[in-house]
PDB file of C-alpha atoms in Angstrom:
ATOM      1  CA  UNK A   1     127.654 106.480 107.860  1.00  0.00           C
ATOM      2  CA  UNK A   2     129.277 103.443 110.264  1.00  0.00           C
ATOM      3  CA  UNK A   3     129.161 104.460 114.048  1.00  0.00           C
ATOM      4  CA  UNK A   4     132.283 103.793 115.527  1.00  0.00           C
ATOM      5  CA  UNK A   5     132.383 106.049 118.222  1.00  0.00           C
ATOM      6  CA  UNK A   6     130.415 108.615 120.631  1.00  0.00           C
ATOM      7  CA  UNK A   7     131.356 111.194 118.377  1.00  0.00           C
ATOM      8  CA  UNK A   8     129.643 109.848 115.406  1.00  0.00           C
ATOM      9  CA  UNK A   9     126.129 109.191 117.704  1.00  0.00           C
ATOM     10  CA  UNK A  10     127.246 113.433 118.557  1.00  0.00           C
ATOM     11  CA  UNK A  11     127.608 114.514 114.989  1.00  0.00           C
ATOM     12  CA  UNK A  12     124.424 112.739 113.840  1.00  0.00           C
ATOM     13  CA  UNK A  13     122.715 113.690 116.708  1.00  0.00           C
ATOM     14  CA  UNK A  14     123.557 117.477 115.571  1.00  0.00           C
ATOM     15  CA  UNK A  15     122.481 116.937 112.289  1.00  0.00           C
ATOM     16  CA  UNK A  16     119.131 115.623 112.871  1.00  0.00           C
ATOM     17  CA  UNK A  17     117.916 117.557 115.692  1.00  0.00           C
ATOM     18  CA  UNK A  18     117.487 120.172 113.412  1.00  0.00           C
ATOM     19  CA  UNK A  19     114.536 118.171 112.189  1.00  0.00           C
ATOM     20  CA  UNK A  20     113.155 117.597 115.813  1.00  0.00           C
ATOM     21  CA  UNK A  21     113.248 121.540 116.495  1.00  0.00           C
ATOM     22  CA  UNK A  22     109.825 122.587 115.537  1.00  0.00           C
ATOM     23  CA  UNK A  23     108.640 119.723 117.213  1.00  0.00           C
ATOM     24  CA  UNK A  24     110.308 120.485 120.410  1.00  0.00           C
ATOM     25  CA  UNK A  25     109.421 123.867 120.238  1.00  0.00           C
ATOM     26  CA  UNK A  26     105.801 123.206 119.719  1.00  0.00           C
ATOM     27  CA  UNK A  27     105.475 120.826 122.633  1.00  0.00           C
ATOM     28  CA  UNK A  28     106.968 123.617 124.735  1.00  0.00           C
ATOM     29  CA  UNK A  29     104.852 126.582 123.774  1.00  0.00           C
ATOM     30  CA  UNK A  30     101.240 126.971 124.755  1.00  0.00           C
ATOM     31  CA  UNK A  31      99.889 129.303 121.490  1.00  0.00           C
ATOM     32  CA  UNK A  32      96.415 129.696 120.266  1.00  0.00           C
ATOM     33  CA  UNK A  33      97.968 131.412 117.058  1.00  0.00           C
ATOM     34  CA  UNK A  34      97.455 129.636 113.443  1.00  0.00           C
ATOM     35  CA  UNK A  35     100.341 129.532 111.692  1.00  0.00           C
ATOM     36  CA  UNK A  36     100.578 129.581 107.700  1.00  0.00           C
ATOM     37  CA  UNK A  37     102.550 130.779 105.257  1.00  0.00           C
ATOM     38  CA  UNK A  38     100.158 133.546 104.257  1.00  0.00           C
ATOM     39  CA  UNK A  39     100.847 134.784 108.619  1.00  0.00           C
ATOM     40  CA  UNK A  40     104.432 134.800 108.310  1.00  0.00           C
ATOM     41  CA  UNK A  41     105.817 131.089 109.144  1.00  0.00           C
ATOM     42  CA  UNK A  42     108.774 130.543 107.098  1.00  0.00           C
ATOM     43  CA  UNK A  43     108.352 126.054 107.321  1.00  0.00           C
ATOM     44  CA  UNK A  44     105.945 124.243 108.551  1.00  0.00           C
ATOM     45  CA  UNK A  45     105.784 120.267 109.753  1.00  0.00           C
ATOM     46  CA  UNK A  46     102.255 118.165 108.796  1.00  0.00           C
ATOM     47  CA  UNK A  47     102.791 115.108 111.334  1.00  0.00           C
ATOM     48  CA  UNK A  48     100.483 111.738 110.519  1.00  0.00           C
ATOM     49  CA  UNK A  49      99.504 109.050 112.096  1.00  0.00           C
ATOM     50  CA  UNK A  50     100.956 105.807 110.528  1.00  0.00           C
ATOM     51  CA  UNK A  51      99.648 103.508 113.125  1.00  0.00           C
ATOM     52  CA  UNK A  52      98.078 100.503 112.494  1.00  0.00           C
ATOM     53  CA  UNK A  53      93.958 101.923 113.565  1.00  0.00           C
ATOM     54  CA  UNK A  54      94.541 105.440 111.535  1.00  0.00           C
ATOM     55  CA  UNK A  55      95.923 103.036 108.370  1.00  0.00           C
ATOM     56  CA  UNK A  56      93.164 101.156 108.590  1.00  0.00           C
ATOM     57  CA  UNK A  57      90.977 104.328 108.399  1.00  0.00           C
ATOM     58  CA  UNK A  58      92.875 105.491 105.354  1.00  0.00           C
ATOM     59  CA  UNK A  59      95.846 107.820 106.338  1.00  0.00           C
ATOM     60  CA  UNK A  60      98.047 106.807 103.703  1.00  0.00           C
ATOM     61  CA  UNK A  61      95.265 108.422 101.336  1.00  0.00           C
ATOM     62  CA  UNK A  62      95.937 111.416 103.453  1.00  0.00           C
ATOM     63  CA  UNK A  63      98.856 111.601 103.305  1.00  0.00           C
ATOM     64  CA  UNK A  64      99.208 111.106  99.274  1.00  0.00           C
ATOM     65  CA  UNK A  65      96.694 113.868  98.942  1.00  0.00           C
ATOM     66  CA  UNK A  66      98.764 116.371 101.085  1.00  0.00           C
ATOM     67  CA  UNK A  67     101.666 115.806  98.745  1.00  0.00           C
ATOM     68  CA  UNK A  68      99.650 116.337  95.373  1.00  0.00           C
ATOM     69  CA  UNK A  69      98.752 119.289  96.907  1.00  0.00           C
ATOM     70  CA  UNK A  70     101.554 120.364  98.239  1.00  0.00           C
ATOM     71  CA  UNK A  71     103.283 119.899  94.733  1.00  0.00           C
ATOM     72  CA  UNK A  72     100.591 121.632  92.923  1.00  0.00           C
ATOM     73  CA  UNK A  73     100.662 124.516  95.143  1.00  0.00           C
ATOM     74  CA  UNK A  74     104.911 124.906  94.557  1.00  0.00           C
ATOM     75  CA  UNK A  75     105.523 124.646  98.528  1.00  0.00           C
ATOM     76  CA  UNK A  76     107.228 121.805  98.637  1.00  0.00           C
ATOM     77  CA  UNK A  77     110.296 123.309 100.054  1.00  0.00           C
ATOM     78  CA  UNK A  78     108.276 124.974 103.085  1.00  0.00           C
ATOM     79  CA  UNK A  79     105.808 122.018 103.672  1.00  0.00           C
ATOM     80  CA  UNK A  80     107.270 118.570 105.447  1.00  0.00           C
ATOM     81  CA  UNK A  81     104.911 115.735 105.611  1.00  0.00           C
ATOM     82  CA  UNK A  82     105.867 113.055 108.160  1.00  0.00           C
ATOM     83  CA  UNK A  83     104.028 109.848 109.204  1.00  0.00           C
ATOM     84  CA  UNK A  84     104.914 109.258 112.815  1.00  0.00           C
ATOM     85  CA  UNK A  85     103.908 106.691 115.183  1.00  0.00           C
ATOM     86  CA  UNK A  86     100.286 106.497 116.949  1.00  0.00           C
ATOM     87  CA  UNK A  87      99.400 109.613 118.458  1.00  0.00           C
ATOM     88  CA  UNK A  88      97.060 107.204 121.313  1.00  0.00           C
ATOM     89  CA  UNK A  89      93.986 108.604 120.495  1.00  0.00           C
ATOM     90  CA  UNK A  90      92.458 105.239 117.803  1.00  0.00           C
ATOM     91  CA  UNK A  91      88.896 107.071 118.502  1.00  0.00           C
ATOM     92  CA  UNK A  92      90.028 110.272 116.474  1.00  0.00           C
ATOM     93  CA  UNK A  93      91.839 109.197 114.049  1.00  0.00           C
ATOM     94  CA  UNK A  94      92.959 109.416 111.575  1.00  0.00           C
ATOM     95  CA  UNK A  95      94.825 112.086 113.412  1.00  0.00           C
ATOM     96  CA  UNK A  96      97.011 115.173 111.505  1.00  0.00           C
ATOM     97  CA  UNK A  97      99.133 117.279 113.992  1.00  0.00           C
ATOM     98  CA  UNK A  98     100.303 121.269 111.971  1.00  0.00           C
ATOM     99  CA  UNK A  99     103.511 122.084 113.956  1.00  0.00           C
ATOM    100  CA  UNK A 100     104.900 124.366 114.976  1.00  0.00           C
ATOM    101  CA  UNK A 101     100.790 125.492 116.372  1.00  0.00           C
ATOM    102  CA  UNK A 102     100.274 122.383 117.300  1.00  0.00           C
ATOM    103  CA  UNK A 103      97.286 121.955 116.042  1.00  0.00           C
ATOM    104  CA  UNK A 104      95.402 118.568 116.488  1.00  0.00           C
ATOM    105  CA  UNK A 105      93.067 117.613 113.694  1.00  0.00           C
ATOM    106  CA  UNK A 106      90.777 114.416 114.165  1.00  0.00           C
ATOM    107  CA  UNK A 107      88.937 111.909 111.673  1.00  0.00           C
ATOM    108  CA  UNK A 108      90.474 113.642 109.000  1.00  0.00           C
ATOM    109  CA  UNK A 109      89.794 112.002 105.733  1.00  0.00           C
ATOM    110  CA  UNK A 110      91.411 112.613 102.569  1.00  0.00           C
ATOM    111  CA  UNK A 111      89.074 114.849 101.148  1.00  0.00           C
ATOM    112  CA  UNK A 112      89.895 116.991 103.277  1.00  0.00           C
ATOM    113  CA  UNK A 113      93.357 116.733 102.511  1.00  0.00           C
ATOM    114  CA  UNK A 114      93.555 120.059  99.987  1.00  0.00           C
ATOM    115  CA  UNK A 115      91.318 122.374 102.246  1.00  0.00           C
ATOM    116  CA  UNK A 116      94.254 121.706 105.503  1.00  0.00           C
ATOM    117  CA  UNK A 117      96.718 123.049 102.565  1.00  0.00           C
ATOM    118  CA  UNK A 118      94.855 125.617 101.091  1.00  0.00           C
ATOM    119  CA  UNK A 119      92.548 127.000 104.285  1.00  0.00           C
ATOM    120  CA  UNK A 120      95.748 126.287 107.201  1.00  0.00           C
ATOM    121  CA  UNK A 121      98.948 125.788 105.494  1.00  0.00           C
ATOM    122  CA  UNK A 122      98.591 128.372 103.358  1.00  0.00           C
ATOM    123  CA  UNK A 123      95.744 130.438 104.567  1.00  0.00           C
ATOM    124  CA  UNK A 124      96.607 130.288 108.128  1.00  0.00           C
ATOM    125  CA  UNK A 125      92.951 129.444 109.267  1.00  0.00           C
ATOM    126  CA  UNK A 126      92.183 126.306 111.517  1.00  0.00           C
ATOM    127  CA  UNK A 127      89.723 124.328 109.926  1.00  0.00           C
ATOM    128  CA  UNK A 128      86.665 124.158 113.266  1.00  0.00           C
ATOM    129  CA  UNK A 129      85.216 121.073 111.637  1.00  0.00           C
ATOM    130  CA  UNK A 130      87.981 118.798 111.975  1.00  0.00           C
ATOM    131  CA  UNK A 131      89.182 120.224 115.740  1.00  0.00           C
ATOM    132  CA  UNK A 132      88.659 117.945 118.484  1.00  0.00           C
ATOM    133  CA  UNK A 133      85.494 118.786 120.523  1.00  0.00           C
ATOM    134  CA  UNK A 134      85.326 118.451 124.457  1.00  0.00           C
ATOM    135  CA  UNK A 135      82.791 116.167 125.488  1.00  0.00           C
ATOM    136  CA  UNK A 136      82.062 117.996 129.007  1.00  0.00           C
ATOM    137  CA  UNK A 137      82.486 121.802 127.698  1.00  0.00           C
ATOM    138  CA  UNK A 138      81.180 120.934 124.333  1.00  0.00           C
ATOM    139  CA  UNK A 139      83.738 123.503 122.929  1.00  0.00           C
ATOM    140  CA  UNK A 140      86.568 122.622 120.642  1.00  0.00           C
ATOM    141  CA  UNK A 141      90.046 122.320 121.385  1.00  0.00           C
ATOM    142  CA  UNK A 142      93.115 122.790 118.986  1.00  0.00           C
ATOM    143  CA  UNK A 143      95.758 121.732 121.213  1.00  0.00           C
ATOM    144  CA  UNK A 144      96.295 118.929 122.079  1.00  0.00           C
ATOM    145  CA  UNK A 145      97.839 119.386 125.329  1.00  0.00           C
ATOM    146  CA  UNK A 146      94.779 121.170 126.351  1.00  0.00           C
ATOM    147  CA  UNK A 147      92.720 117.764 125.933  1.00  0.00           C
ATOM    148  CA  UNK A 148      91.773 116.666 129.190  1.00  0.00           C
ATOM    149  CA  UNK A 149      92.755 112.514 127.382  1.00  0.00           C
ATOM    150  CA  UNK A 150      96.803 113.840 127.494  1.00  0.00           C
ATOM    151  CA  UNK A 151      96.680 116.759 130.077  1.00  0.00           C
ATOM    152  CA  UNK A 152      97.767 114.007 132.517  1.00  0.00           C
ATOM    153  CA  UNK A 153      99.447 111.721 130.942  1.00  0.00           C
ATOM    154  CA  UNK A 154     103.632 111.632 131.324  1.00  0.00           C
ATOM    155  CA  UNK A 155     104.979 108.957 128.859  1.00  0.00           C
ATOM    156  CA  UNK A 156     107.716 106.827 129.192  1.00  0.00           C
ATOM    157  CA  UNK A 157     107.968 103.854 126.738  1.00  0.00           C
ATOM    158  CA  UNK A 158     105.760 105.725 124.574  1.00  0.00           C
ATOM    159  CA  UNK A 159     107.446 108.857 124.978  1.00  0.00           C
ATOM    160  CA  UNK A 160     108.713 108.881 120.786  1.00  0.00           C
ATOM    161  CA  UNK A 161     105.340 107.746 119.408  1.00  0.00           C
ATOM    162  CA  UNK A 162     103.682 110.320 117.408  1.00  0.00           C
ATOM    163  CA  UNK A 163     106.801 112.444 117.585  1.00  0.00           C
ATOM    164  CA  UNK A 164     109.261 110.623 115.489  1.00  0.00           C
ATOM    165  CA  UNK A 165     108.875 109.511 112.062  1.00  0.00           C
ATOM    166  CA  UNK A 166     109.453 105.811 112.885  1.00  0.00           C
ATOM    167  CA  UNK A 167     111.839 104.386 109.903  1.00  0.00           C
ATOM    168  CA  UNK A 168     114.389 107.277 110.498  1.00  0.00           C
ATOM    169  CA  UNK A 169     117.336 106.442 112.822  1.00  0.00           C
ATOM    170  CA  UNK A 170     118.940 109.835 112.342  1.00  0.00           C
ATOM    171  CA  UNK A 171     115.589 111.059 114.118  1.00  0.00           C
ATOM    172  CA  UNK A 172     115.652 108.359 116.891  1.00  0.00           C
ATOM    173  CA  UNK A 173     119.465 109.216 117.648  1.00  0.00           C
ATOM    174  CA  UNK A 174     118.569 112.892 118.131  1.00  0.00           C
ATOM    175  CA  UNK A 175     116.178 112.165 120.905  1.00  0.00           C
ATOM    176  CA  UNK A 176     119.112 110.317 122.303  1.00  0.00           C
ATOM    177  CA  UNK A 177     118.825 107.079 120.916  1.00  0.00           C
ATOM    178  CA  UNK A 178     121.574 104.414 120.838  1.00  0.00           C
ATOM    179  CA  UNK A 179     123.615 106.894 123.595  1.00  0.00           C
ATOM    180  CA  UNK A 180     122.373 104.784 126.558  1.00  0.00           C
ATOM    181  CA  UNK A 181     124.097 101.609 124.403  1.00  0.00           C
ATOM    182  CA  UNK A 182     126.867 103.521 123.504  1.00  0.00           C
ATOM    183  CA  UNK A 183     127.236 104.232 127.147  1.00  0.00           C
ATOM    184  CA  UNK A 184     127.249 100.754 128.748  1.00  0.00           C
ATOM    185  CA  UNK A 185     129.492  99.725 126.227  1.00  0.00           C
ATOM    186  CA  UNK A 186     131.857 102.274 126.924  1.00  0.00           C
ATOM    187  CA  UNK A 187     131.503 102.974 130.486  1.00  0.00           C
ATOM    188  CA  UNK A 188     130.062 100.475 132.336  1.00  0.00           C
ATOM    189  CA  UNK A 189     130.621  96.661 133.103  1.00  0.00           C
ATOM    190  CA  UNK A 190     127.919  94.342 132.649  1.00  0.00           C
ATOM    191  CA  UNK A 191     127.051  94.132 136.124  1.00  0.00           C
ATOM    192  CA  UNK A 192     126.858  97.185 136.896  1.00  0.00           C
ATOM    193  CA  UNK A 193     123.994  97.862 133.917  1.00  0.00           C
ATOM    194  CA  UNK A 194     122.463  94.889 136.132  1.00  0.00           C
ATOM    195  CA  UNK A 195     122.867  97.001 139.106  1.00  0.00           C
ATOM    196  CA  UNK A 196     120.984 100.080 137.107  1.00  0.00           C
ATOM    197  CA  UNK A 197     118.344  97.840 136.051  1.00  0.00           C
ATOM    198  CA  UNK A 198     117.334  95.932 139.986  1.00  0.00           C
ATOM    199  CA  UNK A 199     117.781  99.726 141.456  1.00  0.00           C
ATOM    200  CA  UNK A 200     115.150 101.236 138.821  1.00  0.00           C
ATOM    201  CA  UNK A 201     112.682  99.195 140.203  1.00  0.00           C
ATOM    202  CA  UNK A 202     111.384  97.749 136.354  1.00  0.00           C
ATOM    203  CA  UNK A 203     109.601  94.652 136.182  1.00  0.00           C
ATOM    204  CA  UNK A 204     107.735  93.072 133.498  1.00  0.00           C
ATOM    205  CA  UNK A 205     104.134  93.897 132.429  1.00  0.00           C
ATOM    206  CA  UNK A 206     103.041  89.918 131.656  1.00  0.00           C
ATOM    207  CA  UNK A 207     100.995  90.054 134.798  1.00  0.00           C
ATOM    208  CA  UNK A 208     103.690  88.229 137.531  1.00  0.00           C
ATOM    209  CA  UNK A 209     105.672  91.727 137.606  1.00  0.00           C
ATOM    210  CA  UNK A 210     108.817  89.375 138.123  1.00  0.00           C
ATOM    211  CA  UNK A 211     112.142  92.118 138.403  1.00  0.00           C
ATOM    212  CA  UNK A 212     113.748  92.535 135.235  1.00  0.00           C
ATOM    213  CA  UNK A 213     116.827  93.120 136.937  1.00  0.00           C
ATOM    214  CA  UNK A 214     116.870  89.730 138.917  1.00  0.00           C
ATOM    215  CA  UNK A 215     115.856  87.762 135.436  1.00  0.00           C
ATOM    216  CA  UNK A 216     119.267  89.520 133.504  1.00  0.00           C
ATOM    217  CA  UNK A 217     121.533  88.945 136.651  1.00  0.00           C
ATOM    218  CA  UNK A 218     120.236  84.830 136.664  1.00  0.00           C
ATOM    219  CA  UNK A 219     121.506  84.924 132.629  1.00  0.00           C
ATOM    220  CA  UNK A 220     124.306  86.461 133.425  1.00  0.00           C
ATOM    221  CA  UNK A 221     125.436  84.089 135.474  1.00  0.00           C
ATOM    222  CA  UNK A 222     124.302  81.424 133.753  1.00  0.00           C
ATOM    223  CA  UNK A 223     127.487  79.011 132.257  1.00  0.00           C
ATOM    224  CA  UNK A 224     126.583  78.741 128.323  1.00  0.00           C
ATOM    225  CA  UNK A 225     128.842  78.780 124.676  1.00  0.00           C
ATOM    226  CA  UNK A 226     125.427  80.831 123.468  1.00  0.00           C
ATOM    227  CA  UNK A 227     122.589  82.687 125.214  1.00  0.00           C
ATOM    228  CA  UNK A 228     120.032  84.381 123.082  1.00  0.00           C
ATOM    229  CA  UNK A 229     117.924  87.766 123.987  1.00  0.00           C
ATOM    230  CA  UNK A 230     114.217  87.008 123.463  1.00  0.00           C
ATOM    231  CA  UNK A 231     111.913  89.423 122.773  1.00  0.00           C
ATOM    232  CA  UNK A 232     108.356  88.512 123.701  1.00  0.00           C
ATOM    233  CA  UNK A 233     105.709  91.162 121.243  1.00  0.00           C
ATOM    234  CA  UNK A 234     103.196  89.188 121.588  1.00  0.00           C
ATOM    235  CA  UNK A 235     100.793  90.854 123.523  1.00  0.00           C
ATOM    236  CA  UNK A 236      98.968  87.795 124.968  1.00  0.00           C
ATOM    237  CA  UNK A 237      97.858  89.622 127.951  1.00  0.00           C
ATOM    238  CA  UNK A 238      96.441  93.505 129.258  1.00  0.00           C
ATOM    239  CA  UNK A 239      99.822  94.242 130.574  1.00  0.00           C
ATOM    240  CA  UNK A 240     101.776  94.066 126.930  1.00  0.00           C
ATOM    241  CA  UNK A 241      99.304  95.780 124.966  1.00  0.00           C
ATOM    242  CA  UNK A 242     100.998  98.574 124.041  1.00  0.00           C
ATOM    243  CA  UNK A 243     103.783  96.737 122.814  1.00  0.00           C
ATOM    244  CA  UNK A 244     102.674  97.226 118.700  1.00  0.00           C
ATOM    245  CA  UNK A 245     102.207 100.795 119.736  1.00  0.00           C
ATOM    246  CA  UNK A 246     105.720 100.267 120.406  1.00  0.00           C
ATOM    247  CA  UNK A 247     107.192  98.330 117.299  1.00  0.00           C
ATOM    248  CA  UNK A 248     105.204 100.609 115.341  1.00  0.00           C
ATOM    249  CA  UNK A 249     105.727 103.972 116.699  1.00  0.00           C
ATOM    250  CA  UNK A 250     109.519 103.939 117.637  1.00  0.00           C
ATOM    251  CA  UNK A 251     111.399 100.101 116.681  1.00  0.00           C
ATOM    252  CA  UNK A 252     114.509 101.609 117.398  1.00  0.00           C
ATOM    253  CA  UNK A 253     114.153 101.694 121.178  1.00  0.00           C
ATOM    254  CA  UNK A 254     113.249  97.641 120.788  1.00  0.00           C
ATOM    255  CA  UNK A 255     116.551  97.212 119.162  1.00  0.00           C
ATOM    256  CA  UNK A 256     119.196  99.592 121.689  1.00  0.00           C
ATOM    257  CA  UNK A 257     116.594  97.793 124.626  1.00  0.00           C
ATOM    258  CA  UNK A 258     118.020  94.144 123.394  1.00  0.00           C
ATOM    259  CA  UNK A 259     121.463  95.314 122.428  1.00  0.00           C
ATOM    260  CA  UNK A 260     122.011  96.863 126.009  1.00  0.00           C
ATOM    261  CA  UNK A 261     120.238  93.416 127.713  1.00  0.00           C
ATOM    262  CA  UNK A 262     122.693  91.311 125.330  1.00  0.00           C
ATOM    263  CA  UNK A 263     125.537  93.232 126.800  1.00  0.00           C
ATOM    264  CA  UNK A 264     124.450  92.617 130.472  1.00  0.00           C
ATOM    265  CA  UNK A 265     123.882  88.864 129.932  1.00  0.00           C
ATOM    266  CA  UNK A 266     126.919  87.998 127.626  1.00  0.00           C
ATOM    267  CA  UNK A 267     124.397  87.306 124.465  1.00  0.00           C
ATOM    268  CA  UNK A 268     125.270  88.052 120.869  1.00  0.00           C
ATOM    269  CA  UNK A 269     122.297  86.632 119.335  1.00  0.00           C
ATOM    270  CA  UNK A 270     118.894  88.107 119.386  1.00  0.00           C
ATOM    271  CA  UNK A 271     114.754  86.712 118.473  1.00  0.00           C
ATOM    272  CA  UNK A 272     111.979  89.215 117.469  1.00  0.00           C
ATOM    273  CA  UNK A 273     108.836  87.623 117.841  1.00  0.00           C
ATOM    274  CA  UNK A 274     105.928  89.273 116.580  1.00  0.00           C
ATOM    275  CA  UNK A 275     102.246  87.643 115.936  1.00  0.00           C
ATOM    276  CA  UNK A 276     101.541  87.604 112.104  1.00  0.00           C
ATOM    277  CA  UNK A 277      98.670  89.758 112.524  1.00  0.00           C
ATOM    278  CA  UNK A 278     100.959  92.737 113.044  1.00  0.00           C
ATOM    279  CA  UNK A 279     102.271  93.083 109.837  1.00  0.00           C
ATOM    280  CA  UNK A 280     103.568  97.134 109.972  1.00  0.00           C
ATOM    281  CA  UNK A 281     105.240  96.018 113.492  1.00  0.00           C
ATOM    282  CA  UNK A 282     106.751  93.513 111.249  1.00  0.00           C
ATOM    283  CA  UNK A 283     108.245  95.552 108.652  1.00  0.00           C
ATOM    284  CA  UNK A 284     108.372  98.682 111.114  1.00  0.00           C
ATOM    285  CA  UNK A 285     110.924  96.481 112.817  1.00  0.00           C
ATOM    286  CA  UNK A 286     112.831  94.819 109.859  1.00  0.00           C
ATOM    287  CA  UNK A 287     113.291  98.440 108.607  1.00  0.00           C
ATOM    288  CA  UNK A 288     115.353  99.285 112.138  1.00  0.00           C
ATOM    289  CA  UNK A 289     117.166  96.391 112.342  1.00  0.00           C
ATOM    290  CA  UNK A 290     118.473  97.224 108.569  1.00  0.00           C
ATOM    291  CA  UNK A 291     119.118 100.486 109.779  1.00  0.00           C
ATOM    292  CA  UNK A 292     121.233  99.372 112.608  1.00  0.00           C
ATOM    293  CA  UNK A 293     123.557  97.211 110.621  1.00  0.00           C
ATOM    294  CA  UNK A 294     124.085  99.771 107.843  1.00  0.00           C
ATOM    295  CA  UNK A 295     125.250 102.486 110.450  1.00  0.00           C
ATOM    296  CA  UNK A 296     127.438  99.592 112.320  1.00  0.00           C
ATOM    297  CA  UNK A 297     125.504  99.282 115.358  1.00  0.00           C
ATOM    298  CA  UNK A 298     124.405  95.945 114.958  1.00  0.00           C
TER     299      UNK A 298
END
């Protein structure tokens, strides 16, 4: 459907956080129960990493396994199977993540595809071998916010990686995507997003820290028939090397990020540029610009 208004970002919004639910719900909840369907749980959610390091480790094979046996077991309509972005943790992976228990399974392989299905999915039994084990306690762990790697950790720009399945807007927009866009457009002038942006403080992560802020207020008020929005993903430095994390794990919030600096500047052209070596950035990318311009918000 074309967005054409803050009710339309509302009523999709609606629809897809049904999706998100179990997610949310398992974040919230600390519970050492396994569920399956054999214990009672009516749908379950098989989360996998589609990042770049658990591709290269096979996870597609995973994931094509899961859904033969899925199929051959006739569960198809209790079973989702949903590649996300990268969960963070390369050294595990390939990484599956059973909502709504939560349970965290590392350097999974995809043998051992059909034995998560049969043994957890249906069974209800966590499968020990492929839990991740504490290095200091020595004892294993099937939660992952009981790891000591994501016990601290509070993410920001990676706060939809390895929660959203990456090439689905619908998904994005219920975790209130495209509402801070819709709400500069409709609310605010472009100086006063400027404003927002030198009070928060951001800078950039190249390594001179210059004030974001102070950089869109200079284009702004620069004279010009044509100003372009830039994005820089090429992670030449320590500072920006999240960034494919980034394209990868949740393009959307690259796109409403360049749509709400285009605003502020006066901009109605935008440049993507991503190293060849990043090829599922790449297409990660293309995929939610397409997205964009068939629901009308590019």
């Amino acid at each position: 459907m074309k967005i054409l208004s803050i009710h339309d970002l509302a009523t999709i919004r609606k629809r897809a956080e049904h999706n998100l639910s179990l997610r949310e719900e398992s974040n919230e909840k600390v519970t050492e129960k396994c569920y399956g369907l054999a214990s009672g749980a009516q749908h379950l959610q098989i989360l996998i990493c589609g990042g770049t390091g658990c591709k290269a480790s096979s996870s597609q094979g995973i994931t094509d396994n899961l859904l033969k046996a899925i199929k051959k077991n006739e569960i198809t309509d209790k079973v989702e199977v949903i590649t996300v972005g990268c969960f963070g943790f390369c050294e595990k992976g390939p990484i599956v993540k059973i909502i709504p228990d939560n349970t965290f399974y590392t350097q999974v392989t995809p043998e051992d595809a059909e034995e998560i299905i049969n043994e957890h999915i249906i069974g209800g039994r966590r499968i020990e071998r492929l839990l991740y084990v504490d290095p200091k306690t020595e004892h294993t762990v099937s939660d992952s916010k009981h790891m000591n790697f994501y016990r601290k950790q509070l993410r920001i720009a990676l706060r939809n990686c390895g929660f959203i399945d990456p090439e689905n807007i619908e998904e994005y927009i219920a975790r209130e995507g495209y509402f801070a866009l819709a709400d500069c457009l409709l609310n605010k002038q472009p100086t006063d997003v400027i404003d927002i942006i030198k009070r928060s403080g951001l800078r950039g992560r190249g390594g001179g820290g210059f004030p974001t802020g102070l950089k869109w207020e200079f284009a702004n008020k620069q004279q010009s028939d044509v100003k372009y929005v830039v994005c820089n993903a090429d992670e030449g430095d320590p500072g920006a090397f999240m960034d494919r994390s980034i394209m990868e794990g949740d393009p959307h919030s690259i796109v409403e990020a360049m749509c709400v600096c285009g605003y502020s500047i006066g901009s109605t052209k935008g440049l993507v540029y991503i190293r060849a070596e990043y090829p599922l950035a790449i297409n990660r990318l293309k995929t939610a610009i397409n997205q964009a311009r068939e629901y009308g918000l590019l």
